[in-house]
Amino acid sequence: MNATLPLKIIETDILILGSGGAGLFAALHAHQANPNLHITIAVKGLLGKSGCTRMVQGGYNVALAEGDSVERHFMDTIEGGKWLSDQDLAWTLVSTAVERIHELENELGCFFDRNPDGTIHQKAFAGQTFDRTVHKGDLTGIEIINRLAEQVWQRGIHRLEEYRAIELIRSADGTSLAGVLMLDMRTGEFILVRAKAVLLATGGGPTMYKYHTPSGDKSCDGLAMALRAGLELRDMEMVQFHPTGLLAGPGTRMTGTVLEEGLRGAGGYLLNGKQERFMSNYDSRNERATRDIVSRAINTEIRSGRATPHGGVYIQMSHLGPENVRKLFKGMVERCADSGFDLAGDLVEVVPTAHYMMGGLVFNADCSTALPGLFAAGEDTGGVHGANRLGGNGVANSTVFGGIAGETMAQYVLGKSLLPCDMNAVITSMKEHEAPLRPVQGNIESVRDALADCMWNDVGISRSKESLLQARTRLDQLAAELNDIGVGNDSREFNLTWQDWLNLRNLILVSRTINEAAIARENSRGSHYREDFPEAGDLAGSYYTVVNLRQGQLNIENRQVMFTRVQPGETILLEA
C-alpha cells in the first residue's frame, strides 16, 4: 500500500497513546467513570511489558507517615525544582498522591513493603526532608504495572499493540484534534484512528544521550508529534541525569541502566578512581544530595582525571554488610551479578546517565491542552517538576495525572461526535513517513552515534554557549543527513531499520528543542548547568522557557513563573 491507496480506519471514543502508569491509570479511570465508553490503548510494544513505569526501581513518594505532611512534600518538590515548577500542578501531585497510593494498594492489589507494625514502609530518597518513598523492594514499577495491566485486561479495554503513533491529525476545520495516524509495526500498514479524545502518554525518554536509562525504543515520539502539531513545550533544557548508571563496559546495553537512588539513601558511598569519597567536597548532604548536584560532582571528578578504568566512579555498599545489602536490594544485586559485578561485596563502576525529562507539553491541571480533544499526562508533560525531579515523584506524577486525565476525558466525550479528519494532512504525513523506504541505503547507525556524542559532550551535564552553538550546527547537519538517506529496503513488514529511522527523526527534533532552550537559559538551575552562567539568578524573577515549531523553525520564549502558593524564601510549613 502507498499513501494514495485507501486507508484503514478505526473509531473509538478515547484513544490512549502509551501503556505506562499514566496511560493505564487513564484507561481505568475513564472506564470507571463510564463503562460504556469504547476505550483503546495503543502501545509501541506490548501492554504490560512496555514503558518507563515498569522500569521504576526506587518507589513512590507520598506523605503518609506521622511527622510528614502534604505541605512538607510540596515544599521539597518546589525547592528541589529550584522554584520553576507550576505550583498548582505540584500541589495536585503531592495531595492526590495520598489518594492514589491507597487506590494502588486497596483497589488494584499492589503489595508494598511493610514495617513490623503493619504500616507501609517508606525509605529515604535524596533531596527530601522525610523518608516517604513507598516501594516493593527495588522492583516497585513491575508491581504497579502488573496490577494495572491485569485490571485493564479484565475490563476488556481495547488494545493496539506494536502500533506506533506518527502524527496528531486535526479536524478538517483545524480547530480540534480528530484522530491519530498510526503505523502497524508488524505489517507496515498505516491506520487512521479517529477519536473524540486522545491522551498523549508516550513518555519522554532521553535516549539521544550516550548513556541513558530508558529502553532504546523510547524516542520522544509524543513530544515530536506535539511539536509538529504546533503545540508548546516548556522546560525542555531540563534533562535529569541519574547519578548512578551501571558502567558495564563497551558493547553492552546494560551500560546506563540505573542503580537506584535508595542505595545512596541507605548509606552507600561514591568513590573516585583513587577510591576516595568526594561528595563532601560538593554538598553537605554528601551522597544524599539531589540528583543534579551528585551528577555534576561525578562529572567533575571524571573530567579532573580521577575516573575509574572505564571512565566513571565507584559505588560502594559493602560497608553496610553484604547480607543486608542482598536483602534490601535484591534486584540491584542480581542486576549487577548478571553483568559480572558484586554490588554487595565489591566496588561497582557507575556513571551519570540520562534518565528523565522534566520538560514537556504545556498542560492544565485537568490534563487538557491548548488543542481541544488532546490531553496529556506523565513524562510527556512539563511544569510539575520544574528544574529537577525528586526521585520517587516520577511514578507519582504518572499515576496522579493519568487518573485525572481519564476522568476528564470521560466527561469531555459525553455528547460529542467524531470529527472529520484533515485528510490532506493524513496523506502528507504518510508520504513523509514512507520517504525512507527507498533503495538508497545510508548509514543510520553513524547518525545515531553522532547524535549521542553531540548531546553527551555539548548538551550534557555541563553546558556553555560555545558547546551549545556547536551542537546547534551539528544537530542541523544530522537532521539534513538523515533526510538524505534511506533504509535500503522497501519491505514494510517487521522493518526494524525503518522504525529506527523514524525514532531517530523524532530524537533529533527533540534534541534541537533541548539545545535551543539551553541556549536561551543564561543561568544555572537544577539539572541545567551553564559553565558560563553558573549562578542561579534571581529567584523572584524566575522564568521558564517555552518552545514551539512554526514553519520548520523553532521559536523560544521566556515566561514568568507564577508563584501561586509560596514565594521564594518563604514556606507553607507551620513552625513546630
Coordinates of C-alpha atoms in Angstrom, one line a residue:
M1 CA 0.0 0.0 0.0
N2 CA 1.2 3.6 -0.6
A3 CA -0.1 6.9 0.5
T4 CA -2.6 7.3 -2.3
L5 CA -4.5 4.0 -1.6
P6 CA -7.5 3.5 0.7
L7 CA -6.7 3.8 4.4
K8 CA -7.8 1.5 7.2
I9 CA -9.8 3.5 9.8
I10 CA -10.6 2.6 13.4
E11 CA -13.0 4.5 15.5
T12 CA -13.0 4.8 19.3
D13 CA -14.3 7.2 22.0
I14 CA -11.0 7.6 23.8
L15 CA -7.5 6.8 22.4
I16 CA -4.7 6.5 24.8
L17 CA -1.1 6.6 23.4
G18 CA 1.1 4.7 25.8
S19 CA 0.7 1.9 28.3
G20 CA 2.9 3.1 31.2
G21 CA 1.5 4.3 34.5
A22 CA -0.2 7.4 33.0
G23 CA -1.9 5.5 30.2
L24 CA -3.1 2.6 32.2
F25 CA -4.4 4.7 35.0
A26 CA -6.2 6.9 32.5
A27 CA -7.9 3.9 30.9
L28 CA -9.1 2.5 34.2
H29 CA -10.4 5.9 35.5
A30 CA -12.2 6.6 32.2
H31 CA -13.8 3.1 32.3
Q32 CA -14.8 3.6 35.9
A33 CA -16.4 6.9 35.1
N34 CA -18.3 5.4 32.1
P35 CA -18.1 1.7 31.5
N36 CA -19.9 2.1 28.2
L37 CA -17.1 4.1 26.6
H38 CA -15.1 2.5 23.8
I39 CA -11.5 2.9 25.1
T40 CA -8.4 2.0 23.1
I41 CA -4.8 1.8 24.3
A42 CA -2.1 2.0 21.6
V43 CA 1.4 1.0 22.5
K44 CA 4.6 0.7 20.6
G45 CA 5.4 -2.6 22.3
L46 CA 3.2 -5.0 24.3
L47 CA 0.9 -3.9 27.1
G48 CA 2.3 -4.6 30.5
K49 CA 5.8 -5.1 29.1
S50 CA 6.5 -1.5 27.8
G51 CA 7.0 1.9 29.2
C52 CA 9.3 3.5 31.8
T53 CA 7.0 2.9 34.7
R54 CA 7.7 -0.8 34.6
M55 CA 11.4 0.1 35.0
V56 CA 10.9 2.0 38.2
Q57 CA 13.0 0.6 41.0
G58 CA 13.0 3.0 43.8
G59 CA 9.4 3.8 44.6
Y60 CA 6.6 6.3 45.0
N61 CA 6.7 9.5 47.1
V62 CA 3.7 10.1 49.3
A63 CA 3.2 11.8 52.6
L64 CA 1.7 9.0 54.8
A65 CA 3.8 8.7 57.9
E66 CA 3.4 10.5 61.2
G67 CA 5.5 13.7 61.2
D68 CA 5.3 14.0 57.4
S69 CA 2.7 16.1 55.6
V70 CA 1.5 17.0 52.1
E71 CA 2.8 20.5 52.8
R72 CA 6.3 19.2 53.5
H73 CA 6.2 17.0 50.4
F74 CA 5.1 20.1 48.4
M75 CA 8.0 22.3 49.7
D76 CA 10.5 19.5 49.0
T77 CA 9.2 19.4 45.4
I78 CA 9.2 23.1 44.9
E79 CA 12.7 23.6 46.4
G80 CA 14.0 20.6 44.5
G81 CA 12.6 22.0 41.3
K82 CA 14.5 25.3 42.1
W83 CA 11.3 27.3 42.1
L84 CA 10.5 26.7 38.4
S85 CA 7.5 24.3 39.0
D86 CA 4.0 25.3 38.2
Q87 CA 2.9 25.3 41.9
D88 CA -0.7 24.3 41.3
L89 CA 0.4 21.3 39.3
A90 CA 2.9 20.4 42.1
W91 CA 0.2 20.7 44.7
T92 CA -2.1 18.4 42.7
L93 CA 0.8 15.9 42.6
V94 CA 1.5 15.8 46.3
S95 CA -2.1 16.0 47.5
T96 CA -3.6 13.4 45.1
A97 CA -0.6 11.0 45.6
V98 CA -2.1 10.1 49.0
E99 CA -5.4 9.1 47.4
R100 CA -3.5 7.3 44.6
I101 CA -1.3 5.1 46.9
H102 CA -4.4 3.8 48.7
E103 CA -6.0 3.1 45.4
L104 CA -3.0 1.2 44.2
E105 CA -3.0 -0.9 47.3
N106 CA -6.6 -1.4 48.3
E107 CA -8.3 -1.4 44.9
L108 CA -5.6 -2.6 42.5
G109 CA -3.9 -5.1 44.8
C110 CA -0.3 -3.8 44.9
F111 CA 1.8 -5.3 47.7
F112 CA 4.2 -2.7 49.1
D113 CA 6.8 -3.4 51.7
R114 CA 5.6 -3.1 55.4
N115 CA 7.0 -2.3 58.7
P116 CA 6.8 -4.8 61.6
D117 CA 3.7 -2.9 62.9
G118 CA 1.9 -3.4 59.6
T119 CA 2.3 0.2 58.3
I120 CA 3.7 0.8 54.8
H121 CA 7.4 1.1 54.9
Q122 CA 8.9 4.3 53.4
K123 CA 12.6 4.6 52.6
A124 CA 15.0 7.5 52.2
F125 CA 15.5 9.2 48.8
A126 CA 17.8 12.0 48.1
G127 CA 16.7 15.6 48.2
Q128 CA 13.8 15.0 50.7
T129 CA 13.4 16.1 54.3
F130 CA 11.4 12.9 55.2
D131 CA 11.6 9.2 54.4
R132 CA 8.4 9.0 52.3
T133 CA 9.2 6.6 49.4
V134 CA 6.8 3.7 49.3
H135 CA 8.2 0.7 47.5
K136 CA 8.2 -3.1 46.9
G137 CA 11.9 -3.9 47.4
D138 CA 13.7 -2.3 44.5
L139 CA 11.2 -3.5 41.8
T140 CA 8.3 -1.2 42.5
G141 CA 7.5 -0.4 38.9
I142 CA 6.9 -4.1 38.0
E143 CA 4.5 -4.5 40.8
I144 CA 2.5 -1.4 39.8
I145 CA 2.4 -2.2 36.1
N146 CA 1.5 -5.8 36.6
R147 CA -1.5 -4.9 38.7
L148 CA -2.6 -2.1 36.4
A149 CA -2.3 -4.4 33.3
E150 CA -4.4 -7.1 35.0
Q151 CA -7.2 -4.7 35.6
V152 CA -7.1 -3.3 32.0
W153 CA -7.3 -6.9 30.6
Q154 CA -10.1 -7.8 32.9
R155 CA -12.2 -4.8 31.8
G156 CA -11.9 -5.6 28.1
I157 CA -10.3 -2.3 27.1
H158 CA -9.2 -2.5 23.5
R159 CA -5.6 -2.7 22.6
L160 CA -3.5 -1.9 19.6
E161 CA -0.1 -3.5 20.4
E162 CA 3.0 -2.9 18.3
Y163 CA 1.4 0.2 16.9
R164 CA 3.3 3.5 16.8
A165 CA 1.7 6.9 16.7
I166 CA 3.2 9.1 14.0
E167 CA 1.0 12.2 13.6
L168 CA -1.7 14.1 15.5
I169 CA -4.4 14.8 13.0
R170 CA -6.6 17.9 13.4
S171 CA -10.2 18.2 12.3
A172 CA -11.0 19.3 8.8
D173 CA -11.5 22.9 10.0
G174 CA -8.3 22.8 12.0
T175 CA -9.8 23.7 15.4
S176 CA -9.6 20.4 17.2
L177 CA -7.9 17.1 17.3
A178 CA -9.8 14.5 15.3
G179 CA -7.5 11.4 15.4
V180 CA -4.1 10.0 15.2
L181 CA -2.3 8.5 12.2
M182 CA -0.6 5.2 13.3
L183 CA 1.7 2.6 11.9
D184 CA 1.2 -1.1 12.5
M185 CA 4.8 -2.1 13.0
R186 CA 4.2 -5.7 12.2
T187 CA 2.7 -5.1 8.7
G188 CA 3.9 -1.6 7.9
E189 CA 0.3 -0.6 7.3
F190 CA -0.9 2.9 8.0
I191 CA -4.0 3.1 10.2
L192 CA -6.1 6.2 11.0
V193 CA -7.6 6.1 14.4
R194 CA -10.5 8.6 14.8
A195 CA -11.2 9.5 18.4
K196 CA -13.2 12.0 20.4
A197 CA -10.4 12.4 22.9
V198 CA -6.7 11.4 22.7
L199 CA -4.3 11.1 25.6
L200 CA -0.6 11.7 25.0
A201 CA 1.2 9.4 27.4
T202 CA 4.0 8.0 25.4
G203 CA 6.7 9.0 28.0
G204 CA 9.8 11.1 27.4
G205 CA 12.9 9.0 27.3
P206 CA 16.2 11.0 26.7
T207 CA 17.8 8.2 24.6
M208 CA 19.6 10.8 22.4
Y209 CA 22.3 10.7 25.1
K210 CA 25.3 8.3 25.0
Y211 CA 24.4 6.9 28.4
H212 CA 20.7 6.6 29.1
T213 CA 18.3 4.6 31.3
P214 CA 15.2 4.1 29.2
S215 CA 15.0 1.3 26.6
G216 CA 16.2 2.2 23.1
D217 CA 12.7 2.2 21.6
K218 CA 11.8 5.3 23.6
S219 CA 12.3 8.1 21.2
C220 CA 10.2 11.1 22.4
D221 CA 7.5 10.3 19.9
G222 CA 4.8 12.2 21.8
L223 CA 6.9 15.4 22.1
A224 CA 7.9 15.3 18.5
M225 CA 4.2 14.9 17.4
A226 CA 3.2 17.7 19.7
L227 CA 5.8 20.0 18.1
R228 CA 4.7 19.1 14.6
A229 CA 1.1 19.9 15.6
G230 CA 2.1 23.4 16.6
L231 CA 1.9 22.9 20.4
E232 CA 4.2 24.4 23.0
L233 CA 6.7 22.6 25.1
R234 CA 8.2 24.0 28.3
D235 CA 11.4 23.4 30.4
M236 CA 13.0 21.4 27.6
E237 CA 16.5 22.3 28.8
M238 CA 15.8 20.4 32.0
V239 CA 17.1 16.8 31.4
Q240 CA 17.8 14.9 34.5
F241 CA 20.9 12.7 34.8
H242 CA 20.6 9.9 37.3
P243 CA 24.0 9.8 39.1
T244 CA 24.5 6.1 39.1
G245 CA 24.0 4.3 35.9
L246 CA 25.8 0.9 35.7
L247 CA 29.1 1.2 33.7
A248 CA 29.4 -2.3 32.3
G249 CA 31.9 -1.5 29.6
P250 CA 31.5 -1.0 25.9
G251 CA 29.3 -3.1 23.7
T252 CA 26.6 -3.9 26.2
R253 CA 23.1 -2.5 26.6
M254 CA 23.4 -2.8 30.4
T255 CA 25.6 0.3 30.5
G256 CA 23.4 3.2 31.6
T257 CA 21.0 1.0 33.5
V258 CA 20.1 2.7 36.8
L259 CA 21.4 1.5 40.1
E260 CA 18.6 3.0 42.2
E261 CA 18.8 6.1 44.5
G262 CA 17.9 4.0 47.5
L263 CA 21.5 2.7 47.5
R264 CA 22.8 6.1 48.4
G265 CA 19.8 6.8 50.6
A266 CA 20.7 3.7 52.6
G267 CA 24.2 4.9 53.1
G268 CA 26.1 3.9 50.0
Y269 CA 29.4 5.7 49.3
L270 CA 30.6 7.2 46.0
L271 CA 34.4 6.9 45.4
N272 CA 36.5 8.3 42.7
G273 CA 39.1 6.4 40.8
K274 CA 41.5 6.8 43.7
Q275 CA 38.9 5.2 45.9
E276 CA 38.3 8.4 47.8
R277 CA 34.9 9.7 48.9
F278 CA 34.4 13.0 47.3
M279 CA 30.8 14.2 47.8
S280 CA 31.6 16.2 50.9
N281 CA 33.6 18.5 48.6
Y282 CA 30.4 19.4 46.7
D283 CA 27.5 19.3 49.2
S284 CA 26.9 19.0 52.9
R285 CA 24.4 16.2 52.3
N286 CA 27.1 14.1 50.7
E287 CA 25.7 11.2 48.7
R288 CA 22.1 12.2 49.6
A289 CA 22.3 15.5 47.7
T290 CA 19.8 15.9 44.8
R291 CA 20.5 14.2 41.5
D292 CA 21.7 17.3 39.7
I293 CA 24.4 18.0 42.3
V294 CA 25.6 14.4 42.5
S295 CA 25.7 14.1 38.7
R296 CA 27.7 17.3 38.4
A297 CA 30.1 16.2 41.1
I298 CA 30.7 12.9 39.4
N299 CA 31.2 14.6 36.1
T300 CA 33.7 17.0 37.7
E301 CA 35.7 14.1 39.2
I302 CA 35.8 12.4 35.8
R303 CA 36.9 15.5 33.9
S304 CA 39.5 16.2 36.5
G305 CA 41.3 12.9 35.8
R306 CA 40.0 11.0 38.8
A307 CA 37.9 8.4 36.9
T308 CA 37.7 4.7 37.2
P309 CA 39.2 2.4 34.5
H310 CA 36.0 2.6 32.3
G311 CA 35.6 6.3 32.8
G312 CA 33.2 6.6 35.8
V313 CA 33.3 6.4 39.6
Y314 CA 32.6 3.6 42.1
I315 CA 29.7 2.9 44.3
Q316 CA 30.4 1.0 47.5
M317 CA 27.8 -0.8 49.6
S318 CA 29.9 -3.5 51.3
H319 CA 30.4 -1.4 54.5
L320 CA 26.7 -1.8 55.1
G321 CA 27.1 -5.6 55.3
P322 CA 26.9 -7.8 52.2
E323 CA 23.9 -9.8 53.6
N324 CA 22.0 -6.7 54.5
V325 CA 22.6 -5.3 51.0
R326 CA 21.4 -8.5 49.4
K327 CA 18.3 -8.5 51.4
L328 CA 17.4 -4.8 50.9
F329 CA 18.4 -4.5 47.2
K330 CA 17.8 -7.9 45.8
G331 CA 17.0 -6.6 42.3
M332 CA 20.1 -4.4 42.2
V333 CA 22.4 -7.1 43.4
E334 CA 21.0 -9.5 40.8
R335 CA 21.3 -6.9 38.0
C336 CA 24.9 -6.3 38.8
A337 CA 25.6 -10.0 39.1
D338 CA 24.1 -10.5 35.6
S339 CA 26.8 -8.2 34.3
G340 CA 29.6 -9.8 36.4
F341 CA 29.7 -7.4 39.3
D342 CA 29.3 -7.9 43.1
L343 CA 27.3 -4.9 44.4
A344 CA 27.0 -6.4 47.9
G345 CA 30.7 -7.1 48.5
D346 CA 32.8 -5.1 46.0
L347 CA 33.1 -1.8 44.2
V348 CA 30.9 -1.3 41.1
E349 CA 31.6 1.3 38.4
V350 CA 28.9 3.9 37.7
V351 CA 28.4 6.9 35.5
P352 CA 25.7 9.6 35.3
T353 CA 23.0 8.5 32.8
A354 CA 20.2 10.5 31.1
H355 CA 17.1 9.5 33.0
Y356 CA 14.1 11.8 32.8
M357 CA 12.9 14.9 31.0
M358 CA 11.3 17.4 33.3
G359 CA 10.2 19.4 30.2
G360 CA 7.2 18.5 28.1
L361 CA 3.9 19.7 26.7
V362 CA 2.3 22.7 28.4
F363 CA -0.9 21.3 30.0
N364 CA -3.5 22.2 32.6
A365 CA -4.3 20.6 36.0
D366 CA -7.2 18.7 34.4
C367 CA -4.7 17.4 31.8
S368 CA -6.3 19.3 28.9
T369 CA -4.0 21.1 26.4
A370 CA -4.3 24.1 24.0
L371 CA -5.6 21.7 21.3
P372 CA -9.2 20.7 22.1
G373 CA -9.5 16.9 22.2
L374 CA -5.9 16.4 23.2
F375 CA -4.9 15.6 26.7
A376 CA -1.6 14.8 28.3
A377 CA -0.1 13.1 31.4
G378 CA 3.1 11.7 32.6
E379 CA 6.6 12.4 31.2
D380 CA 5.1 13.9 28.0
T381 CA 4.1 16.9 30.2
G382 CA 6.1 19.8 31.6
G383 CA 5.7 22.0 34.6
V384 CA 5.2 19.6 37.5
H385 CA 8.9 19.1 38.4
G386 CA 10.5 22.4 37.4
A387 CA 14.2 22.2 37.1
N388 CA 14.7 18.9 38.9
R389 CA 12.6 15.9 39.7
L390 CA 12.8 14.3 43.1
G391 CA 13.4 10.6 42.9
G392 CA 10.0 8.9 43.6
N393 CA 8.0 11.8 42.2
G394 CA 8.0 10.3 38.7
V395 CA 5.7 7.4 39.1
A396 CA 3.5 9.5 41.4
N397 CA 3.3 12.1 38.6
S398 CA 2.2 9.4 36.1
T399 CA -0.5 7.8 38.3
V400 CA -1.8 11.0 39.7
F401 CA -2.3 12.8 36.4
G402 CA -3.1 9.6 34.4
G403 CA -6.1 9.1 36.7
I404 CA -7.2 12.8 36.3
A405 CA -6.9 12.6 32.6
G406 CA -9.1 9.5 32.4
E407 CA -11.8 11.2 34.4
T408 CA -11.5 14.4 32.4
M409 CA -11.7 12.6 29.1
A410 CA -14.7 10.6 30.1
Q411 CA -16.6 13.8 30.8
Y412 CA -15.3 15.6 27.7
V413 CA -16.5 13.0 25.2
L414 CA -20.1 13.0 26.5
G415 CA -22.4 14.1 23.8
K416 CA -19.6 14.6 21.3
S417 CA -19.4 13.0 17.8
L418 CA -16.3 12.0 15.9
L419 CA -15.0 14.9 13.9
P420 CA -13.9 14.7 10.2
C421 CA -10.1 14.5 9.8
D422 CA -8.0 16.7 7.7
M423 CA -7.2 14.1 5.1
N424 CA -4.7 16.3 3.3
A425 CA -2.6 16.2 6.5
V426 CA -3.0 12.5 6.7
I427 CA -1.8 11.9 3.1
T428 CA 1.1 14.4 3.6
S429 CA 2.2 12.6 6.7
M430 CA 2.0 9.2 5.1
K431 CA 4.3 10.3 2.3
E432 CA 6.8 11.8 4.7
H433 CA 6.9 8.6 6.7
E434 CA 7.2 6.4 3.6
A435 CA 10.2 8.5 2.3
P436 CA 12.9 6.4 4.0
L437 CA 11.6 3.3 2.1
R438 CA 13.8 3.7 -0.9
P439 CA 16.7 1.7 -2.3
V440 CA 19.5 4.2 -1.5
Q441 CA 20.7 2.9 1.9
G442 CA 22.5 5.2 4.3
N443 CA 24.4 4.6 7.5
I444 CA 21.7 5.3 10.1
E445 CA 23.9 3.9 12.9
S446 CA 26.6 6.5 12.2
V447 CA 24.0 9.3 12.5
R448 CA 22.7 7.7 15.7
D449 CA 26.3 7.6 17.2
A450 CA 27.0 11.2 16.1
L451 CA 23.8 12.3 17.9
A452 CA 24.7 10.5 21.1
D453 CA 28.2 12.1 21.1
C454 CA 26.9 15.5 20.3
M455 CA 24.3 15.5 23.1
W456 CA 26.6 13.9 25.7
N457 CA 29.5 16.2 25.0
D458 CA 27.9 19.5 24.1
V459 CA 24.3 19.4 25.7
G460 CA 25.0 17.2 28.6
I461 CA 25.6 17.7 32.4
S462 CA 27.7 20.8 31.9
R463 CA 27.0 23.3 29.1
S464 CA 28.3 26.5 27.7
K465 CA 27.4 28.9 24.9
E466 CA 30.3 27.6 22.8
S467 CA 29.2 24.0 23.2
L468 CA 25.5 24.7 22.6
L469 CA 26.2 26.7 19.4
Q470 CA 28.4 23.9 18.2
A471 CA 25.6 21.5 19.0
R472 CA 23.1 23.6 17.1
T473 CA 25.2 23.4 13.9
R474 CA 25.8 19.6 14.4
L475 CA 22.1 18.8 15.0
D476 CA 21.1 20.7 11.9
Q477 CA 23.6 18.7 9.9
L478 CA 22.4 15.4 11.3
A479 CA 18.8 16.3 10.5
A480 CA 19.7 17.0 6.9
E481 CA 21.9 13.9 6.7
L482 CA 19.1 11.7 7.9
N483 CA 16.6 13.2 5.5
D484 CA 19.0 12.3 2.6
I485 CA 19.3 8.7 3.4
G486 CA 17.0 5.7 3.2
V487 CA 16.8 2.3 4.8
G488 CA 17.7 0.4 1.6
N489 CA 14.7 -1.8 1.7
D490 CA 11.1 -1.0 0.7
S491 CA 9.7 -4.0 2.6
R492 CA 7.3 -2.9 5.3
E493 CA 6.7 -6.0 7.4
F494 CA 8.8 -6.0 10.6
N495 CA 11.1 -3.4 9.1
L496 CA 13.1 -2.5 12.2
T497 CA 15.5 -0.3 10.3
W498 CA 12.6 1.8 9.1
Q499 CA 11.5 2.1 12.8
D500 CA 15.0 3.1 13.8
W501 CA 14.9 5.8 11.1
L502 CA 11.6 7.2 12.5
N503 CA 12.9 7.0 16.0
L504 CA 16.0 9.0 15.0
R505 CA 14.0 11.6 13.2
N506 CA 12.0 12.3 16.4
L507 CA 15.1 12.2 18.6
I508 CA 16.9 14.8 16.5
L509 CA 13.9 17.2 16.5
V510 CA 13.5 16.9 20.3
S511 CA 17.3 17.3 20.8
R512 CA 17.1 20.6 18.9
T513 CA 14.4 21.8 21.3
I514 CA 16.6 20.8 24.3
N515 CA 19.6 22.7 22.8
E516 CA 17.6 25.8 21.9
A517 CA 16.1 26.0 25.4
A518 CA 19.5 25.5 26.9
I519 CA 20.9 28.4 24.8
A520 CA 18.0 30.6 26.0
R521 CA 18.6 29.9 29.7
E522 CA 21.5 32.0 30.7
N523 CA 21.7 30.9 34.3
S524 CA 22.1 27.5 36.1
R525 CA 19.0 25.9 37.7
G526 CA 18.6 22.3 38.8
S527 CA 19.6 19.9 36.0
H528 CA 20.6 22.7 33.7
Y529 CA 24.2 23.9 34.4
R530 CA 25.9 26.6 32.3
E531 CA 29.6 26.9 32.9
D532 CA 29.5 30.5 31.6
F533 CA 26.5 31.3 33.8
P534 CA 27.0 29.3 37.0
E535 CA 24.7 31.4 39.2
A536 CA 21.0 30.5 39.7
G537 CA 19.8 34.0 39.0
D538 CA 17.1 36.0 40.8
L539 CA 14.6 33.5 42.2
A540 CA 11.9 36.2 42.4
G541 CA 12.3 36.8 38.7
S542 CA 12.3 33.1 37.8
Y543 CA 11.2 32.3 34.2
Y544 CA 10.6 29.1 32.3
T545 CA 11.3 28.5 28.6
V546 CA 8.7 27.7 26.0
V547 CA 9.5 26.4 22.6
N548 CA 7.3 25.8 19.5
L549 CA 7.8 24.8 15.9
R550 CA 6.4 27.1 13.2
Q551 CA 7.1 26.6 9.5
G552 CA 10.1 24.4 10.3
Q553 CA 11.7 26.9 12.7
L554 CA 12.0 26.5 16.5
N555 CA 10.9 29.6 18.4
I556 CA 11.8 30.3 22.1
E557 CA 10.1 32.4 24.6
N558 CA 10.8 33.1 28.3
R559 CA 7.7 33.3 30.6
Q560 CA 7.5 34.5 34.2
V561 CA 6.9 31.8 36.8
M562 CA 3.7 32.5 38.8
F563 CA 4.2 31.8 42.5
T564 CA 0.6 30.9 43.2
R565 CA 1.1 29.3 46.6
V566 CA 4.5 30.3 48.1
Q567 CA 7.2 32.9 47.3
P568 CA 10.9 32.1 47.1
G569 CA 12.4 32.2 50.5
E570 CA 9.1 31.5 52.2
T571 CA 7.4 28.3 53.3
I572 CA 3.9 27.0 53.8
L573 CA 5.1 24.8 56.7
L574 CA 3.9 25.8 60.2
E575 CA 6.6 26.2 62.8
A576 CA 6.6 23.4 65.4

